[in-house]
């Protein structure tokens, strides 16, 4: 399932980016 793998890469990248963004905002408050 190579297509599923290629769809998973940007999904994981987005989840990681969102978690880092939320963590930085949480620390500022």
Coordinates of N, CA and C in Angstrom, one line a residue, residues 4-27:
X4 N -1.0 4.6 0.6 CA -1.4 4.9 2.0 C -0.2 5.5 2.7
X5 N 1.0 5.0 2.4 CA 2.2 5.5 3.0 C 2.5 6.9 2.7
X6 N 2.2 7.3 1.4 CA 2.5 8.7 1.0 C 1.4 9.6 1.6
X7 N 0.2 9.1 1.9 CA -0.8 9.9 2.5 C -0.5 10.1 4.0
X8 N 0.2 9.1 4.5 CA 0.5 9.1 6.0 C 1.6 10.1 6.3
X9 N 2.6 10.3 5.4 CA 3.7 11.2 5.6 C 3.2 12.6 5.9
X10 N 2.5 13.3 5.0 CA 2.0 14.6 5.3 C 1.1 14.7 6.5
X11 N 0.3 13.6 6.7 CA -0.5 13.6 7.9 C 0.3 13.6 9.2
X12 N 1.3 12.8 9.3 CA 2.2 12.8 10.5 C 2.9 14.1 10.6
X13 N 3.3 14.7 9.5 CA 4.0 16.0 9.5 C 3.1 17.1 10.1
X14 N 1.8 17.1 9.6 CA 0.8 18.0 10.1 C 0.5 17.9 11.6
X15 N 0.4 16.6 12.0 CA 0.1 16.3 13.4 C 1.2 16.8 14.3
X16 N 2.4 16.5 13.9 CA 3.6 17.0 14.6 C 3.7 18.5 14.7
X17 N 3.4 19.1 13.6 CA 3.4 20.6 13.5 C 2.4 21.2 14.4
X18 N 1.2 20.6 14.4 CA 0.1 21.1 15.3 C 0.4 20.9 16.7
X19 N 1.0 19.8 17.1 CA 1.4 19.5 18.5 C 2.4 20.5 19.0
X20 N 3.4 20.8 18.1 CA 4.5 21.7 18.5 C 3.9 23.1 18.6
X21 N 3.0 23.5 17.7 CA 2.4 24.8 17.8 C 1.5 25.0 19.0
X22 N 0.7 24.0 19.4 CA -0.1 24.0 20.6 C 0.8 24.1 21.8
X23 N 1.9 23.3 21.8 CA 2.7 23.3 23.0 C 3.4 24.7 23.2
X24 N 3.8 25.3 22.1 CA 4.4 26.7 22.2 C 3.4 27.7 22.7
X25 N 2.1 27.6 22.2 CA 1.1 28.5 22.6 C 0.7 28.3 24.1
X26 N 0.7 27.0 24.5 CA 0.4 26.7 25.9 C 1.4 27.2 26.8
X27 N 2.7 27.2 26.4 CA 3.8 27.7 27.3 C 3.7 29.2 27.5

